[in-house]
PDB file of C-alpha atoms in Angstrom:
ATOM      1  CA  SER K   1      86.463  51.202  87.092  1.00 53.00           C
ATOM      2  CA  LEU K   2      89.000  50.222  89.764  1.00 56.00           C
ATOM      3  CA  THR K   3      87.181  46.844  90.325  1.00 60.00           C
ATOM      4  CA  SER K   4      86.991  46.203  86.895  1.00 56.00           C
ATOM      5  CA  LEU K   5      90.983  46.614  86.682  1.00 50.00           C
ATOM      6  CA  VAL K   6      91.882  44.710  89.723  1.00 55.00           C
ATOM      7  CA  ASN K   7      89.555  41.593  88.477  1.00 59.00           C
ATOM      8  CA  GLN K   8      91.251  41.841  84.959  1.00 56.00           C
ATOM      9  CA  LEU K   9      94.832  41.720  86.897  1.00 59.00           C
ATOM     10  CA  LEU K  10      93.524  38.984  88.737  1.00 60.00           C
ATOM     11  CA  LEU K  11      92.619  36.870  85.811  1.00 60.00           C
ATOM     12  CA  LEU K  12      95.939  37.836  84.225  1.00 58.00           C
ATOM     13  CA  ALA K  13      97.852  36.445  87.180  1.00 61.00           C
ATOM     14  CA  GLU K  14      95.664  33.282  87.309  1.00 62.00           C
ATOM     15  CA  THR K  15      95.966  32.259  83.886  1.00 62.00           C
ATOM     16  CA  GLU K  16      99.666  33.259  83.561  1.00 60.00           C
ATOM     17  CA  ASP K  17     100.815  31.170  86.367  1.00 58.00           C
ATOM     18  CA  PHE K  18     100.377  27.638  84.370  1.00 51.00           C
ATOM     19  CA  SER K  19     100.997  25.481  87.559  1.00 47.00           C
ATOM     20  CA  SER K  20      97.911  26.976  89.211  1.00 53.00           C
ATOM     21  CA  PHE K  21      95.972  26.240  85.869  1.00 52.00           C
ATOM     22  CA  SER K  22      95.222  22.511  86.688  1.00 51.00           C
ATOM     23  CA  GLU K  23      92.593  20.059  85.681  1.00 51.00           C
ATOM     24  CA  SER K  24      91.098  20.926  89.201  1.00 52.00           C
ATOM     25  CA  HIS K  25      89.987  24.554  87.651  1.00 72.00           C
ATOM     26  CA  THR K  26      88.785  22.874  84.435  1.00 85.00           C
ATOM     27  CA  GLU K  27      85.709  21.227  83.032  1.00 92.00           C
ATOM     28  CA  LEU K  28      84.064  20.052  79.610  1.00 95.00           C
ATOM     29  CA  VAL K  29      83.011  23.243  78.236  1.00 96.00           C
ATOM     30  CA  ASP K  30      80.400  23.495  75.585  1.00 97.00           C
ATOM     31  CA  LEU K  31      82.449  26.115  73.389  1.00 96.00           C
ATOM     32  CA  SER K  32      79.789  26.074  70.667  1.00 97.00           C
ATOM     33  CA  GLY K  33      77.131  27.110  73.430  1.00 97.00           C
ATOM     34  CA  LEU K  34      79.463  29.593  74.971  1.00 96.00           C
ATOM     35  CA  ALA K  35      80.169  31.390  71.948  1.00 97.00           C
ATOM     36  CA  ALA K  36      76.453  31.708  71.094  1.00 97.00           C
ATOM     37  CA  GLN K  37      75.677  32.999  74.513  1.00 96.00           C
ATOM     38  CA  SER K  38      78.331  35.934  73.840  1.00 95.00           C
ATOM     39  CA  CYS K  39      77.264  36.663  70.487  1.00 97.00           C
ATOM     40  CA  ASP K  40      73.746  37.160  71.631  1.00 96.00           C
ATOM     41  CA  MET K  41      74.736  39.309  74.319  1.00 95.00           C
ATOM     42  CA  PHE K  42      76.527  41.481  71.775  1.00 96.00           C
ATOM     43  CA  GLU K  43      73.640  41.443  69.466  1.00 96.00           C
ATOM     44  CA  PRO K  44      71.691  44.741  70.591  1.00 95.00           C
ATOM     45  CA  ILE K  45      74.853  46.683  69.883  1.00 95.00           C
ATOM     46  CA  ALA K  46      75.551  45.568  66.821  1.00 96.00           C
ATOM     47  CA  GLU K  47      71.886  46.338  65.886  1.00 96.00           C
ATOM     48  CA  SER K  48      71.891  49.850  67.638  1.00 96.00           C
ATOM     49  CA  LYS K  49      74.958  50.677  65.208  1.00 96.00           C
ATOM     50  CA  SER K  50      73.358  48.948  62.346  1.00 97.00           C
ATOM     51  CA  ILE K  51      76.141  46.750  62.007  1.00 97.00           C
ATOM     52  CA  ARG K  52      76.050  43.540  60.235  1.00 97.00           C
ATOM     53  CA  TYR K  53      76.361  40.729  62.427  1.00 96.00           C
ATOM     54  CA  GLU K  54      77.259  37.372  60.809  1.00 97.00           C
ATOM     55  CA  ILE K  55      77.539  34.459  62.917  1.00 97.00           C
ATOM     56  CA  ARG K  56      78.649  30.677  62.092  1.00 97.00           C
ATOM     57  CA  ILE K  57      79.086  28.672  64.976  1.00 97.00           C
ATOM     58  CA  GLU K  58      79.840  25.036  64.407  1.00 96.00           C
ATOM     59  CA  PRO K  59      77.585  22.743  66.952  1.00 95.00           C
ATOM     60  CA  ASN K  60      78.959  20.422  69.240  1.00 94.00           C
ATOM     61  CA  ILE K  61      82.575  22.054  69.761  1.00 95.00           C
ATOM     62  CA  HIS K  62      83.823  21.006  73.351  1.00 95.00           C
ATOM     63  CA  ILE K  63      86.932  21.790  75.015  1.00 93.00           C
ATOM     64  CA  GLN K  64      88.444  21.018  78.613  1.00 93.00           C
ATOM     65  CA  GLY K  65      89.042  24.196  79.769  1.00 93.00           C
ATOM     66  CA  ASN K  66      87.900  27.067  82.345  1.00 91.00           C
ATOM     67  CA  ARG K  67      84.461  28.329  81.320  1.00 92.00           C
ATOM     68  CA  LEU K  68      84.722  31.830  82.706  1.00 89.00           C
ATOM     69  CA  HIS K  69      87.798  32.424  81.225  1.00 89.00           C
ATOM     70  CA  LEU K  70      86.986  31.022  77.875  1.00 94.00           C
ATOM     71  CA  ARG K  71      84.050  33.250  77.888  1.00 92.00           C
ATOM     72  CA  GLN K  72      86.557  36.412  78.253  1.00 91.00           C
ATOM     73  CA  ILE K  73      87.860  35.841  75.016  1.00 94.00           C
ATOM     74  CA  PHE K  74      84.812  35.721  73.264  1.00 96.00           C
ATOM     75  CA  ASN K  75      83.422  38.822  75.108  1.00 93.00           C
ATOM     76  CA  ASN K  76      86.590  40.783  74.449  1.00 93.00           C
ATOM     77  CA  LEU K  77      87.094  40.126  70.874  1.00 96.00           C
ATOM     78  CA  ILE K  78      83.377  40.651  70.007  1.00 96.00           C
ATOM     79  CA  ASP K  79      83.198  43.619  71.983  1.00 93.00           C
ATOM     80  CA  ASN K  80      86.376  45.233  70.456  1.00 93.00           C
ATOM     81  CA  ALA K  81      85.212  44.305  66.875  1.00 96.00           C
ATOM     82  CA  LEU K  82      81.725  46.282  67.600  1.00 96.00           C
ATOM     83  CA  LYS K  83      83.667  49.152  69.137  1.00 93.00           C
ATOM     84  CA  PHE K  84      85.816  49.811  66.337  1.00 94.00           C
ATOM     85  CA  THR K  85      83.523  49.182  63.557  1.00 96.00           C
ATOM     86  CA  PRO K  86      81.814  52.218  62.598  1.00 95.00           C
ATOM     87  CA  GLU K  87      78.019  52.314  61.715  1.00 96.00           C
ATOM     88  CA  HIS K  88      77.021  50.135  58.686  1.00 96.00           C
ATOM     89  CA  GLY K  89      80.122  48.097  58.986  1.00 97.00           C
ATOM     90  CA  THR K  90      80.221  44.349  59.290  1.00 97.00           C
ATOM     91  CA  VAL K  91      81.147  41.903  62.432  1.00 98.00           C
ATOM     92  CA  LYS K  92      81.627  38.428  61.511  1.00 98.00           C
ATOM     93  CA  ILE K  93      82.312  35.842  63.984  1.00 98.00           C
ATOM     94  CA  GLU K  94      83.186  32.143  63.380  1.00 98.00           C
ATOM     95  CA  LEU K  95      83.754  29.183  65.687  1.00 97.00           C
ATOM     96  CA  LYS K  96      85.042  25.943  63.881  1.00 96.00           C
ATOM     97  CA  LYS K  97      87.139  22.916  63.905  1.00 91.00           C
ATOM     98  CA  ALA K  98      90.316  23.806  61.617  1.00 79.00           C
ATOM     99  CA  ASN K  99      90.399  20.600  60.199  1.00 77.00           C
ATOM    100  CA  ALA K 100      87.697  17.555  60.758  1.00 69.00           C
ATOM    101  CA  ASP K 101      90.627  15.110  61.609  1.00 72.00           C
ATOM    102  CA  GLN K 102      92.512  17.126  64.138  1.00 71.00           C
ATOM    103  CA  PRO K 103      91.245  18.704  67.396  1.00 76.00           C
ATOM    104  CA  GLU K 104      92.135  22.262  66.639  1.00 88.00           C
ATOM    105  CA  ILE K 105      89.468  24.904  67.103  1.00 94.00           C
ATOM    106  CA  GLN K 106      89.449  28.248  65.514  1.00 94.00           C
ATOM    107  CA  LEU K 107      87.634  31.291  66.661  1.00 96.00           C
ATOM    108  CA  ILE K 108      87.931  34.055  64.206  1.00 97.00           C
ATOM    109  CA  VAL K 109      86.554  37.566  64.670  1.00 98.00           C
ATOM    110  CA  TRP K 110      86.488  39.632  61.694  1.00 98.00           C
ATOM    111  CA  ASP K 111      85.258  43.552  61.368  1.00 97.00           C
ATOM    112  CA  SER K 112      85.314  45.948  58.828  1.00 97.00           C
ATOM    113  CA  GLY K 113      86.427  48.926  61.192  1.00 94.00           C
ATOM    114  CA  VAL K 114      89.202  51.083  61.503  1.00 92.00           C
ATOM    115  CA  GLY K 115      91.931  48.796  61.512  1.00 93.00           C
ATOM    116  CA  ILE K 116      95.349  48.718  62.990  1.00 90.00           C
ATOM    117  CA  ALA K 117      98.203  50.248  61.966  1.00 91.00           C
ATOM    118  CA  ALA K 118     101.291  47.789  61.137  1.00 91.00           C
ATOM    119  CA  ASP K 119     103.705  49.515  63.674  1.00 89.00           C
ATOM    120  CA  GLU K 120     100.882  48.820  66.505  1.00 90.00           C
ATOM    121  CA  LEU K 121     100.320  44.860  65.836  1.00 87.00           C
ATOM    122  CA  PRO K 122     103.518  43.737  67.955  1.00 88.00           C
ATOM    123  CA  LYS K 123     102.515  45.847  70.932  1.00 87.00           C
ATOM    124  CA  LEU K 124      98.604  44.944  70.648  1.00 84.00           C
ATOM    125  CA  PHE K 125      98.851  42.168  73.394  1.00 85.00           C
ATOM    126  CA  GLN K 126     100.988  44.059  75.862  1.00 85.00           C
ATOM    127  CA  ARG K 127      99.238  44.860  79.335  1.00 75.00           C
ATOM    128  CA  PHE K 128      97.798  48.510  79.259  1.00 70.00           C
ATOM    129  CA  TYR K 129      98.336  48.965  75.394  1.00 67.00           C
ATOM    130  CA  ARG K 130      95.680  50.967  74.075  1.00 70.00           C
ATOM    131  CA  GLY K 131      96.505  51.923  70.567  1.00 69.00           C
ATOM    132  CA  ASP K 132      96.642  55.141  68.722  1.00 59.00           C
ATOM    133  CA  ARG K 133      94.676  57.730  70.387  1.00 52.00           C
ATOM    134  CA  ASN K 134      93.551  59.096  66.820  1.00 48.00           C
ATOM    135  CA  ARG K 135      91.785  55.557  66.211  1.00 48.00           C
ATOM    136  CA  ARG K 136      90.110  55.762  69.419  1.00 47.00           C
ATOM    137  CA  ARG K 137      88.668  59.244  68.867  1.00 42.00           C
ATOM    138  CA  ASP K 138      85.256  58.098  67.841  1.00 52.00           C
ATOM    139  CA  THR K 139      85.002  55.490  70.545  1.00 51.00           C
ATOM    140  CA  PRO K 140      83.807  57.115  74.152  1.00 52.00           C
ATOM    141  CA  VAL K 141      84.290  53.899  75.652  1.00 52.00           C
ATOM    142  CA  ARG K 142      87.312  53.705  78.159  1.00 58.00           C
ATOM    143  CA  SER K 143      89.271  50.633  78.424  1.00 65.00           C
ATOM    144  CA  THR K 144      92.024  49.427  80.796  1.00 63.00           C
ATOM    145  CA  GLY K 145      94.192  47.934  77.782  1.00 73.00           C
ATOM    146  CA  LEU K 146      94.092  44.574  79.414  1.00 81.00           C
ATOM    147  CA  GLY K 147      91.626  42.983  76.939  1.00 85.00           C
ATOM    148  CA  LEU K 148      93.759  41.592  74.405  1.00 91.00           C
ATOM    149  CA  SER K 149      96.676  40.658  77.098  1.00 89.00           C
ATOM    150  CA  ILE K 150      93.877  38.680  78.867  1.00 88.00           C
ATOM    151  CA  CYS K 151      92.996  36.975  75.616  1.00 92.00           C
ATOM    152  CA  ARG K 152      96.336  35.851  75.052  1.00 93.00           C
ATOM    153  CA  ALA K 153      96.818  34.572  78.396  1.00 89.00           C
ATOM    154  CA  VAL K 154      93.671  32.517  78.462  1.00 91.00           C
ATOM    155  CA  ALA K 155      94.562  31.097  74.923  1.00 93.00           C
ATOM    156  CA  GLN K 156      97.970  30.351  75.932  1.00 92.00           C
ATOM    157  CA  ALA K 157      96.665  28.722  79.191  1.00 89.00           C
ATOM    158  CA  HIS K 158      94.597  26.489  77.178  1.00 91.00           C
ATOM    159  CA  GLY K 159      97.086  25.514  74.712  1.00 91.00           C
ATOM    160  CA  GLY K 160      96.198  28.031  72.225  1.00 93.00           C
ATOM    161  CA  THR K 161      97.477  31.152  70.269  1.00 94.00           C
ATOM    162  CA  ILE K 162      96.119  34.195  69.236  1.00 95.00           C
ATOM    163  CA  GLU K 163      96.862  36.332  66.267  1.00 95.00           C
ATOM    164  CA  VAL K 164      95.663  39.171  64.444  1.00 95.00           C
ATOM    165  CA  THR K 165      96.289  40.681  60.666  1.00 95.00           C
ATOM    166  CA  SER K 166      94.966  44.170  60.091  1.00 94.00           C
ATOM    167  CA  ALA K 167      95.162  47.203  57.854  1.00 92.00           C
ATOM    168  CA  LEU K 168      94.032  50.852  58.598  1.00 92.00           C
ATOM    169  CA  ASN K 169      90.648  51.393  57.339  1.00 91.00           C
ATOM    170  CA  GLN K 170      90.102  48.064  56.183  1.00 93.00           C
ATOM    171  CA  GLY K 171      89.652  46.196  59.647  1.00 95.00           C
ATOM    172  CA  SER K 172      90.928  43.542  61.743  1.00 96.00           C
ATOM    173  CA  LYS K 173      90.694  39.830  61.779  1.00 97.00           C
ATOM    174  CA  PHE K 174      91.562  38.077  65.114  1.00 97.00           C
ATOM    175  CA  ILE K 175      92.315  34.086  65.137  1.00 96.00           C
TER     176      ILE K 175
END
């Protein structure tokens, strides 16, 4: 646990220092392939919980970036969606170009899980924030509360943003 925490903090520090995030740390990343790998990795978890796991990945989406950091976004968001979705729920993952004429890329991770209260949404991307204890009661997996702050830092380091909409007992949608 301590090693994981240290690694997450180092990743945050690395991505938040924009001056060190230079071309030398980036490569042309096949984002479609990276998304597919992450989705495949989590498929057994979805299957074990009888979660309907819908994946739509537009082919040939590439971005200049850090492959390992970008993978963290996929892994953190998919893991959270599966963690907070009860058996027989649904998790949908979509990667697409927002507009054929624009370079903007969208990753959308939606779940039919427990949702997040409106008063928690502004705190969600803060370091170490872990949300309402009652919402986590059925989730035995421990977390550091760094996953979403890492997602935000990586997205920003790549010139992107991250947003969430959610309602209790209706699920969450991260874009």
